Short mmCIF file of C-alpha atoms in Angstrom, two decimals:
data_model
loop_
_atom_site.label_atom_id
_atom_site.label_comp_id
_atom_site.label_asym_id
_atom_site.label_seq_id
_atom_site.Cartn_x
_atom_site.Cartn_y
_atom_site.Cartn_z
CA MET A 132 -2.72 17.10 29.83
CA VAL A 133 0.73 17.03 31.55
CA ASN A 134 1.11 19.72 34.21
CA ARG A 135 4.20 21.37 32.65
CA GLU A 136 4.49 24.20 35.16
CA LEU A 137 4.61 21.68 37.98
CA LEU A 138 7.29 19.59 36.28
CA GLU A 139 9.51 22.57 35.60
CA LEU A 140 9.21 23.80 39.14
CA ILE A 141 10.09 20.39 40.57
CA ARG A 142 13.10 20.05 38.27
CA SER A 143 14.43 23.56 38.99
CA GLN A 144 13.92 23.20 42.74
CA LEU A 145 15.74 19.88 42.83
CA ARG A 146 18.67 21.12 40.79
CA GLY A 147 18.90 24.22 42.94
CA ARG A 148 19.52 22.06 45.95
CA ALA A 149 22.01 19.67 44.40
CA ASP A 150 24.90 18.47 46.59
CA PRO A 151 27.60 16.94 44.34
CA VAL A 152 29.53 15.44 47.26
CA ARG A 153 26.56 13.70 48.72
CA ALA A 154 25.34 12.75 45.19
CA SER A 155 28.46 10.71 44.61
CA GLY A 156 27.94 8.72 47.80
CA VAL A 157 24.29 8.18 47.11
CA GLN A 158 24.95 6.81 43.62
CA ALA A 159 27.59 4.43 45.01
CA TYR A 160 25.30 3.28 47.83
CA MET A 161 22.36 2.69 45.49
CA LYS A 162 24.67 0.81 43.00
CA SER A 163 23.01 2.84 40.27
CA ILE A 164 24.04 4.03 36.85
CA MET A 165 21.42 6.78 37.15
CA PRO A 166 23.10 9.84 38.64
CA SER A 167 21.95 11.47 41.84
CA LEU A 168 21.57 15.11 42.76
CA GLY A 169 22.32 14.42 46.41
CA VAL A 170 19.00 15.88 47.66
CA ARG A 171 17.69 14.05 50.74
CA VAL A 172 14.44 12.15 50.40
CA PRO A 173 12.50 14.25 52.96
CA GLU A 174 13.52 17.38 51.07
CA VAL A 175 12.40 15.84 47.78
CA ARG A 176 9.08 15.10 49.38
CA ARG A 177 8.73 18.60 50.78
CA LEU A 178 9.60 20.27 47.52
CA THR A 179 7.23 18.07 45.59
CA ALA A 180 4.31 18.77 47.95
CA ALA A 181 4.98 22.52 47.75
CA ALA A 182 5.05 22.36 43.96
CA VAL A 183 1.71 20.51 43.87
CA ALA A 184 0.24 23.14 46.24
CA ARG A 185 1.30 25.85 43.81
CA TYR A 186 0.26 24.05 40.65
CA PRO A 187 -2.47 21.58 41.72
CA PHE A 188 -3.76 18.82 39.48
CA GLY A 189 -7.08 19.29 37.73
CA SER A 190 -7.85 15.60 37.58
CA GLY A 191 -6.58 12.11 38.29
CA GLY A 192 -5.78 11.75 34.61
CA GLN A 193 -3.53 14.81 34.71
CA LEU A 194 -1.78 13.44 37.75
CA ARG A 195 -1.12 10.09 36.09
CA ALA A 196 0.20 11.75 32.93
CA THR A 197 2.44 14.09 34.85
CA ALA A 198 3.85 11.42 37.15
CA LEU A 199 4.61 9.15 34.21
CA GLU A 200 6.21 12.04 32.23
CA LEU A 201 8.51 12.83 35.18
CA TRP A 202 9.32 9.17 35.77
CA ARG A 203 10.07 8.44 32.06
CA THR A 204 12.15 11.57 31.43
CA ALA A 205 14.04 11.68 34.73
CA GLY A 206 17.73 12.33 34.46
CA PHE A 207 18.35 11.99 38.21
CA ARG A 208 17.18 9.54 40.83
CA GLU A 209 15.53 12.28 42.88
CA GLU A 210 13.26 13.11 39.92
CA ARG A 211 11.97 9.59 40.06
CA TYR A 212 11.38 9.91 43.78
CA ALA A 213 9.40 13.07 43.04
CA ALA A 214 7.34 11.18 40.43
CA ILE A 215 6.36 8.69 43.11
CA ASP A 216 5.66 11.51 45.54
CA LEU A 217 3.23 13.02 43.02
CA THR A 218 0.96 10.02 43.55
CA ALA A 219 0.47 10.73 47.25
CA GLY A 220 -2.77 12.20 48.54
CA ARG A 221 -6.45 11.48 48.16
CA LEU A 222 -7.00 12.35 44.52
CA VAL A 223 -5.91 8.90 43.24
CA ALA A 224 -5.55 6.94 46.48
CA THR A 225 -8.24 4.43 45.56
CA ASP A 226 -8.14 4.76 41.76
CA LEU A 227 -7.41 1.43 40.03
CA LEU A 228 -6.24 3.38 36.99
CA MET A 229 -3.06 4.06 39.00
CA LEU A 230 -2.12 0.36 39.03
CA PRO A 231 -0.32 0.43 35.63
CA VAL A 232 1.65 3.47 36.86
CA TYR A 233 2.84 1.59 39.93
CA GLU A 234 3.57 -1.51 37.93
CA GLU A 235 5.75 0.48 35.47
CA ILE A 236 7.61 2.04 38.33
CA ILE A 237 8.31 -1.40 39.87
CA ARG A 238 9.25 -3.16 36.62
CA HIS A 239 11.35 -0.38 35.11
CA GLY A 240 12.78 0.94 38.35
CA ALA A 241 13.91 -2.57 39.26
CA TRP A 242 15.39 -1.59 42.62
CA TRP A 243 14.24 -1.64 46.23
CA ASP A 244 13.78 2.14 46.68
CA PHE A 245 11.40 2.44 43.79
CA ALA A 246 9.50 -0.81 44.44
CA ASP A 247 9.11 0.00 48.14
CA GLY A 248 8.24 3.58 47.32
CA VAL A 249 4.88 2.51 45.88
CA ALA A 250 4.13 -0.27 48.40
CA GLY A 251 1.86 2.01 50.47
CA ARG A 252 0.01 3.10 47.36
CA ILE A 253 -0.65 -0.54 46.41
CA CYS A 254 -1.85 -1.23 49.97
CA ALA A 255 -4.38 1.59 49.67
CA LEU A 256 -5.66 0.23 46.36
CA LEU A 257 -6.01 -3.20 47.93
CA GLN A 258 -8.00 -1.88 50.88
CA ALA A 259 -10.38 0.04 48.60
CA ASN A 260 -10.71 -2.56 45.85
CA ARG A 261 -10.47 -5.95 47.56
CA PRO A 262 -11.72 -8.35 44.84
CA GLU A 263 -9.81 -6.75 41.95
CA MET A 264 -6.61 -6.11 43.86
CA THR A 265 -6.55 -9.51 45.60
CA ALA A 266 -6.51 -11.12 42.14
CA VAL A 267 -3.71 -8.75 41.05
CA VAL A 268 -1.57 -9.38 44.12
CA LEU A 269 -2.00 -13.16 43.78
CA GLY A 270 -0.95 -12.93 40.10
CA TRP A 271 2.05 -10.81 41.00
CA SER A 272 3.18 -13.38 43.57
CA THR A 273 4.19 -15.77 40.78
CA ASP A 274 5.40 -13.22 38.23
CA ALA A 275 8.73 -13.84 36.46
CA ASP A 276 9.99 -10.44 37.69
CA PHE A 277 11.10 -10.80 41.27
CA TRP A 278 10.48 -7.07 41.96
CA ILE A 279 6.82 -7.64 41.11
CA ARG A 280 6.84 -10.68 43.37
CA ARG A 281 8.42 -8.54 46.11
CA ALA A 282 5.58 -6.01 45.61
CA SER A 283 3.04 -8.78 46.28
CA LEU A 284 4.80 -9.51 49.58
CA THR A 285 4.92 -5.84 50.64
CA ALA A 286 1.35 -5.02 49.53
CA GLN A 287 -0.04 -5.26 53.06
CA LEU A 288 2.76 -3.76 55.13
CA LYS A 289 0.58 -0.88 56.28
CA ALA A 290 -2.67 -2.81 56.50
CA LYS A 291 -2.32 -3.75 60.24
CA ALA A 292 -5.67 -5.09 61.45
CA ARG A 293 -7.02 -4.95 57.89
CA THR A 294 -4.47 -7.43 56.68
CA ASP A 295 -5.93 -10.40 54.78
CA PRO A 296 -4.00 -13.25 56.41
CA GLU A 297 -4.93 -15.80 53.78
CA LEU A 298 -3.65 -13.54 51.01
CA LEU A 299 -0.46 -12.96 53.02
CA ARG A 300 -0.08 -16.71 53.49
CA SER A 301 -0.56 -17.40 49.78
CA VAL A 302 1.94 -14.84 48.47
CA ILE A 303 4.58 -15.95 50.99
CA GLU A 304 4.21 -19.70 50.50
CA VAL A 305 4.78 -19.58 46.77
CA ASN A 306 7.99 -17.57 47.35
CA LEU A 307 9.52 -19.44 50.31
CA ALA A 308 11.91 -21.42 48.15
CA ASP A 309 13.22 -18.35 46.21
CA PRO A 310 16.93 -17.75 47.03
CA GLU A 311 16.77 -14.06 46.08
CA PHE A 312 17.79 -11.82 48.99
CA PHE A 313 15.17 -9.17 48.27
CA ILE A 314 12.43 -11.80 48.30
CA ARG A 315 13.56 -13.39 51.53
CA LYS A 316 13.96 -9.98 53.17
CA ALA A 317 10.43 -8.98 52.06
CA ILE A 318 8.95 -12.22 53.45
CA GLY A 319 10.51 -11.45 56.84
CA TRP A 320 9.48 -7.80 56.66
CA ALA A 321 5.88 -8.65 55.84
CA LEU A 322 5.67 -11.14 58.68
CA ARG A 323 7.39 -8.78 61.16
CA GLU A 324 4.91 -6.01 60.40
CA TYR A 325 1.91 -8.34 60.75
CA ALA A 326 3.36 -9.63 64.01
CA LYS A 327 2.64 -6.20 65.49
CA THR A 328 -1.07 -6.97 64.99
CA ALA A 329 -1.22 -10.77 65.09
CA PRO A 330 1.87 -12.15 66.88
CA GLU A 331 0.37 -15.57 67.42
CA TRP A 332 -0.53 -15.95 63.73
CA VAL A 333 3.04 -15.06 62.70
CA ALA A 334 4.61 -17.37 65.29
CA HIS A 335 2.36 -20.20 64.14
CA PHE A 336 3.15 -19.56 60.46
CA VAL A 337 6.90 -19.55 61.04
CA ALA A 338 6.72 -22.74 63.15
CA GLY A 339 4.61 -24.42 60.50
CA HIS A 340 7.22 -23.65 57.83
CA GLU A 341 10.29 -24.32 59.89
CA GLY A 342 11.67 -26.66 57.25
CA ASN A 343 11.48 -24.30 54.30
CA ILE A 344 11.57 -20.73 55.57
CA SER A 345 15.01 -19.14 55.11
CA PRO A 346 17.05 -18.13 58.20
CA LEU A 347 16.86 -14.49 57.02
CA SER A 348 13.07 -14.54 56.71
CA ARG A 349 12.68 -16.31 60.02
CA ARG A 350 14.96 -13.93 61.83
CA GLU A 351 13.18 -10.91 60.50
CA ALA A 352 9.71 -12.36 61.14
CA LEU A 353 10.41 -13.15 64.77
CA LYS A 354 12.56 -10.04 65.51
CA ASN A 355 10.11 -8.43 67.89
CA LEU A 356 8.43 -11.51 69.30
CA PRO A 357 9.34 -13.17 72.62
CA ARG A 358 11.69 -16.10 72.25
#
């Protein structure tokens, strides 16, 4: 079921554009034991899209299998970026069968670039499958894995006017006391994005939690609002 031609093309294209000097800096910046090829993210995205155009998927099942194969066998960080990029597009945008794929990426990737890389995908699933995904996001908000909790906070970043404010409130409130930097940053990020749509709601939320919202989250949330 795996699209082998596609995988081989992606791997060869990425290796053909390797930049060892940049790769060393990227690996240090990402604090990663997984090596980098030094290929820039936009180039990874472009190469992946071109490869999919040449060897298109026959079904959502083939896409899932191929993305997981590339993710699990990746020897370089950019191959994992490409695995995430394979999930772009309409074929599986609203398919709940993609949820375990995204969860594996978040749990096993265990770093901000991977977790945030699928945030938009989770948002799309939430918009298309409200009852099921609302329950999932609420469950994630109290998960033992803080990367999964972060994903619950970033699940509506791109929702704009379609944001569910009560869901946003719920996932933030149960994480306000968490000292983890990536959680506090995500709380501020989620509020800052929603402030573009509902500034009064965000200002009211922050004011109502003045005693327990972290300075980092507060600063990020109010960044673009009038003082």
